[in-house]
Amino acid sequence: MNKPTKQALNEAPIGEKGLVFNEPLLFEMGSPGRIAYSLPKHDVPEVELEVILPVTEIRDAIEHFPELTELDVVRHFTRLSQWNFSVDTNFYPLGSCTMKYNPKVNNETASLSGFAQHHPYTPETLSQGSLQLMFELQEYLKEISGMQYVSLQPAAGAHGELAGMLMIHAYHSAQGRQRKKVILPDSAHGTNPATATLCGYSVVQIQSDERGLIDPKKLESIMDEETAAVMLTNPNTLGMFETDILKISDIVHEKGGLIYCDGANLNAVMGKTKIKDMGIDVLHFNLHKTFSTPHGGGGPGAGPVGIVSKLEPFLPKPTIEHKDGKYTLNHDRPNSIGKMKAFYGNFGILVRAYTYIRSLGPEGIKKAAEMAVLNANYIKASLSAHYHLPYKGPSLHECVFNDKHQLKNKVSTMDIAKMLIDYGFHPPTVYFPLIVKGALMIEPTETESKETLDAFIMAMKEIAALAETKPEVFYDSPQMPVVSRPDEISAARNPKLKWTPTNSELT
Ligand SMILES: *Cc1c(COP(=O)(O)O)cnc(C)c1O
């Protein structure tokens, strides 16, 4: 049988479309009176809502609110999930995101009822196992990074940055004089300037040099005693190691500043080198990148923050302590920046990271970093004759190309990204970092096999060849997914947030 074409599928009546479903909105489905649950008849007298609630708190009935059965809802969302791309379905080389495969054993342990059902108000004496897990995870993160203290509270990378920069702010306040500025390279992730601004600092940008790195001389010329911290990423967002990191940290420390390292890219260096040894004072980890937790799509995350001992008084509270064989929570921390998150952070994510670290062990962690770097360099070497590499220095866990060659035929990074979808691959990160015009940032991670990398490389080569010979085929790609090429500009400028059915849609 021939493979049906996309056009034939679109014209086929519903029910003959194989796995391509024409999924309506929930608002277009259902029938009045349908309900997703059934309860036994109640055995107490019925009371009008107005009797027990102030009328102002009772909302009016929502017009055309969908009424659906449980099965309607389950099928709707399951079908929508099948339109989505995931790490479990195919290669997902999104740079700076570390979309590695998440071993299912991590979910098994996080689902153990002793963890999953553990109420956060359970007394400490009955929570020793969970507290021990958190304490030991902190110890592992300290060992991996060299940092002297770790707090697991922050719920995301950006939240870890906030916790870290609040501690830096508290540190300078305790010195008696608050500083005003934070220096950031122009390759920084957008969350870095956002964090610095949120903490009340003005942001001073330092331009990367022709290597794509921070030039210590340039830094020396702008670093002063008004600068609270330098925030950097190492390896940086070009996937390159800041080779002058020791000079950089000396320059900052000499003027009484601190160095913040964005540790979202720890995948390249874990088990190989300790971030603290580079003179770093604060580091956040993205457990939902490096330490294998599913992420993307807004799922829960964890962004623990590690610090050097002079920042210890300011750690978020409570801290977890281990004394005389008992694990306790210490709330009595007068100089703490306070609580960063309800209870103790996203505990399920901590269980996953703990399981991941324990199942890999020190050798496995190191091997993962080595394989991540090898895979990125394999892609870089295989594609460098086909795509322009704006920065030629050695890469670690990711590599950044751009569309310079393809633009000659009016094929842009966005066109290349869309075409990759037709080849069955999630596009890499595009147009980031901002210092690379038309960036295509590819991070394969260590979990991909050579076969997968070769298939991706083959697709990228074919796409480069297509850009030469048939640039017009890019303009309506991708063809294969249910939604092909949405008008992103109209979607952003005129978002349609409210759906009002027309009469014909109601009948
Ligand atoms: C992902 C990422 C962040 C932010 O992490 P979130 O968990 O998304 O808040 C910060 N910096 C870099 C370099 C990142 O890749």
Short mmCIF file of N, CA and C and ligand atoms in Angstrom, two decimals, residues 95-98 155-161 187-192 232-237 262-265 284-289 295 299 301-303 397-398 432 441 443, ligand 1:
data_model
loop_
_atom_site.label_atom_id
_atom_site.label_comp_id
_atom_site.label_asym_id
_atom_site.label_seq_id
_atom_site.Cartn_x
_atom_site.Cartn_y
_atom_site.Cartn_z
N GLY A 95 18.90 23.13 22.08
CA GLY A 95 20.09 23.62 22.77
C GLY A 95 19.77 24.42 24.01
N SER A 96 20.65 24.35 25.01
CA SER A 96 20.52 25.02 26.30
C SER A 96 19.41 24.39 27.13
N CYS A 97 18.78 23.35 26.65
CA CYS A 97 17.65 22.74 27.37
C CYS A 97 17.95 21.34 27.86
N THR A 98 18.99 20.70 27.34
CA THR A 98 19.38 19.36 27.78
C THR A 98 18.19 18.41 27.82
N ALA A 155 12.27 26.38 42.57
CA ALA A 155 11.46 25.46 41.74
C ALA A 155 11.86 25.45 40.28
N ALA A 156 12.82 26.28 39.88
CA ALA A 156 13.24 26.33 38.48
C ALA A 156 14.61 26.99 38.42
N GLY A 157 15.22 26.95 37.25
CA GLY A 157 16.51 27.60 37.09
C GLY A 157 16.41 29.08 37.42
N ALA A 158 15.42 29.74 36.84
CA ALA A 158 15.27 31.18 37.06
C ALA A 158 15.01 31.47 38.54
N HIS A 159 14.33 30.56 39.21
CA HIS A 159 14.03 30.73 40.63
C HIS A 159 15.31 30.54 41.47
N GLY A 160 16.18 29.62 41.03
CA GLY A 160 17.48 29.43 41.67
C GLY A 160 18.33 30.68 41.51
N GLU A 161 18.26 31.28 40.31
CA GLU A 161 18.98 32.54 40.08
C GLU A 161 18.50 33.60 41.06
N SER A 187 25.94 37.11 25.75
CA SER A 187 25.47 35.77 25.38
C SER A 187 24.56 35.18 26.47
N ALA A 188 24.31 35.94 27.55
CA ALA A 188 23.58 35.38 28.70
C ALA A 188 22.16 34.94 28.34
N HIS A 189 21.69 33.94 29.04
CA HIS A 189 20.28 33.53 28.96
C HIS A 189 19.43 34.68 29.49
N GLY A 190 18.26 34.88 28.89
CA GLY A 190 17.41 36.02 29.26
C GLY A 190 17.02 36.07 30.72
N THR A 191 17.02 34.92 31.39
CA THR A 191 16.65 34.93 32.80
C THR A 191 17.69 35.66 33.65
N ASN A 192 18.95 35.72 33.19
CA ASN A 192 20.00 36.36 34.00
C ASN A 192 19.75 37.86 34.19
N LEU A 232 27.68 34.80 34.94
CA LEU A 232 28.13 34.19 33.69
C LEU A 232 27.65 32.75 33.62
N THR A 233 27.84 32.17 32.46
CA THR A 233 27.42 30.79 32.23
C THR A 233 28.66 30.05 31.74
N ASN A 234 28.99 28.93 32.36
CA ASN A 234 30.20 28.23 31.95
C ASN A 234 29.96 26.72 31.98
N PRO A 235 30.05 26.02 30.84
CA PRO A 235 30.27 26.54 29.51
C PRO A 235 29.15 27.50 29.11
N ASN A 236 29.51 28.51 28.31
CA ASN A 236 28.55 29.55 28.00
C ASN A 236 27.48 29.08 27.00
N THR A 237 26.59 29.98 26.62
CA THR A 237 25.46 29.54 25.79
C THR A 237 25.87 29.24 24.34
N ASP A 262 25.56 30.52 36.11
CA ASP A 262 24.33 29.87 35.66
C ASP A 262 24.70 28.42 35.33
N GLY A 263 24.22 27.50 36.13
CA GLY A 263 24.64 26.09 35.98
C GLY A 263 23.68 25.23 35.20
N ALA A 264 22.84 25.88 34.37
CA ALA A 264 21.90 25.08 33.58
C ALA A 264 22.66 24.15 32.62
N ASN A 265 23.91 24.49 32.33
CA ASN A 265 24.68 23.70 31.37
C ASN A 265 25.66 22.73 32.01
N HIS A 284 23.51 27.88 40.27
CA HIS A 284 22.26 27.12 40.34
C HIS A 284 22.34 25.90 39.43
N PHE A 285 21.62 24.89 39.81
CA PHE A 285 21.55 23.64 39.04
C PHE A 285 20.16 23.58 38.42
N ASN A 286 20.04 23.05 37.23
CA ASN A 286 18.70 22.75 36.71
C ASN A 286 18.51 21.24 36.80
N LEU A 287 17.89 20.79 37.89
CA LEU A 287 17.70 19.33 38.02
C LEU A 287 16.90 18.81 36.84
N HIS A 288 15.95 19.66 36.35
CA HIS A 288 15.10 19.22 35.23
C HIS A 288 15.81 19.36 33.89
N LYS A 289 17.08 19.60 33.88
CA LYS A 289 17.84 19.49 32.63
C LYS A 289 18.91 18.42 32.87
N HIS A 295 11.03 17.77 31.21
CA HIS A 295 10.72 19.20 31.31
C HIS A 295 10.29 19.73 29.96
N GLY A 299 6.10 21.81 32.96
CA GLY A 299 6.03 20.87 34.08
C GLY A 299 6.84 21.37 35.26
N GLY A 301 9.74 21.79 38.01
CA GLY A 301 11.18 21.67 37.92
C GLY A 301 11.80 21.84 39.29
N ALA A 302 13.12 21.90 39.32
CA ALA A 302 13.82 22.20 40.56
C ALA A 302 15.14 22.87 40.20
N GLY A 303 15.41 24.00 40.83
CA GLY A 303 16.63 24.75 40.53
C GLY A 303 17.43 25.02 41.79
N HIS A 397 29.13 20.75 25.12
CA HIS A 397 27.94 19.90 25.01
C HIS A 397 26.95 20.34 23.93
N GLU A 398 27.19 21.48 23.29
CA GLU A 398 26.28 21.92 22.24
C GLU A 398 27.06 22.72 21.22
N PHE A 432 18.73 31.87 19.35
CA PHE A 432 19.38 32.06 20.65
C PHE A 432 20.67 31.27 20.63
N MET A 441 20.92 26.23 17.51
CA MET A 441 21.73 25.75 18.63
C MET A 441 21.35 24.30 18.95
N GLU A 443 21.85 20.68 20.81
CA GLU A 443 22.38 19.96 21.98
C GLU A 443 21.83 18.53 21.95
C1 LIG B 1 16.97 26.80 31.04
C2 LIG B 1 17.95 27.82 31.39
C3 LIG B 1 17.69 28.73 32.44
C4 LIG B 1 16.35 28.83 33.16
O1 LIG B 1 15.88 27.64 33.71
P1 LIG B 1 14.31 27.47 34.01
O2 LIG B 1 14.23 26.22 34.80
O3 LIG B 1 13.65 27.39 32.68
O4 LIG B 1 13.87 28.67 34.78
C5 LIG B 1 18.67 29.63 32.78
N1 LIG B 1 19.85 29.65 32.12
C6 LIG B 1 20.13 28.80 31.10
C7 LIG B 1 21.48 28.87 30.42
C8 LIG B 1 19.19 27.86 30.70
O5 LIG B 1 19.47 27.03 29.70
#
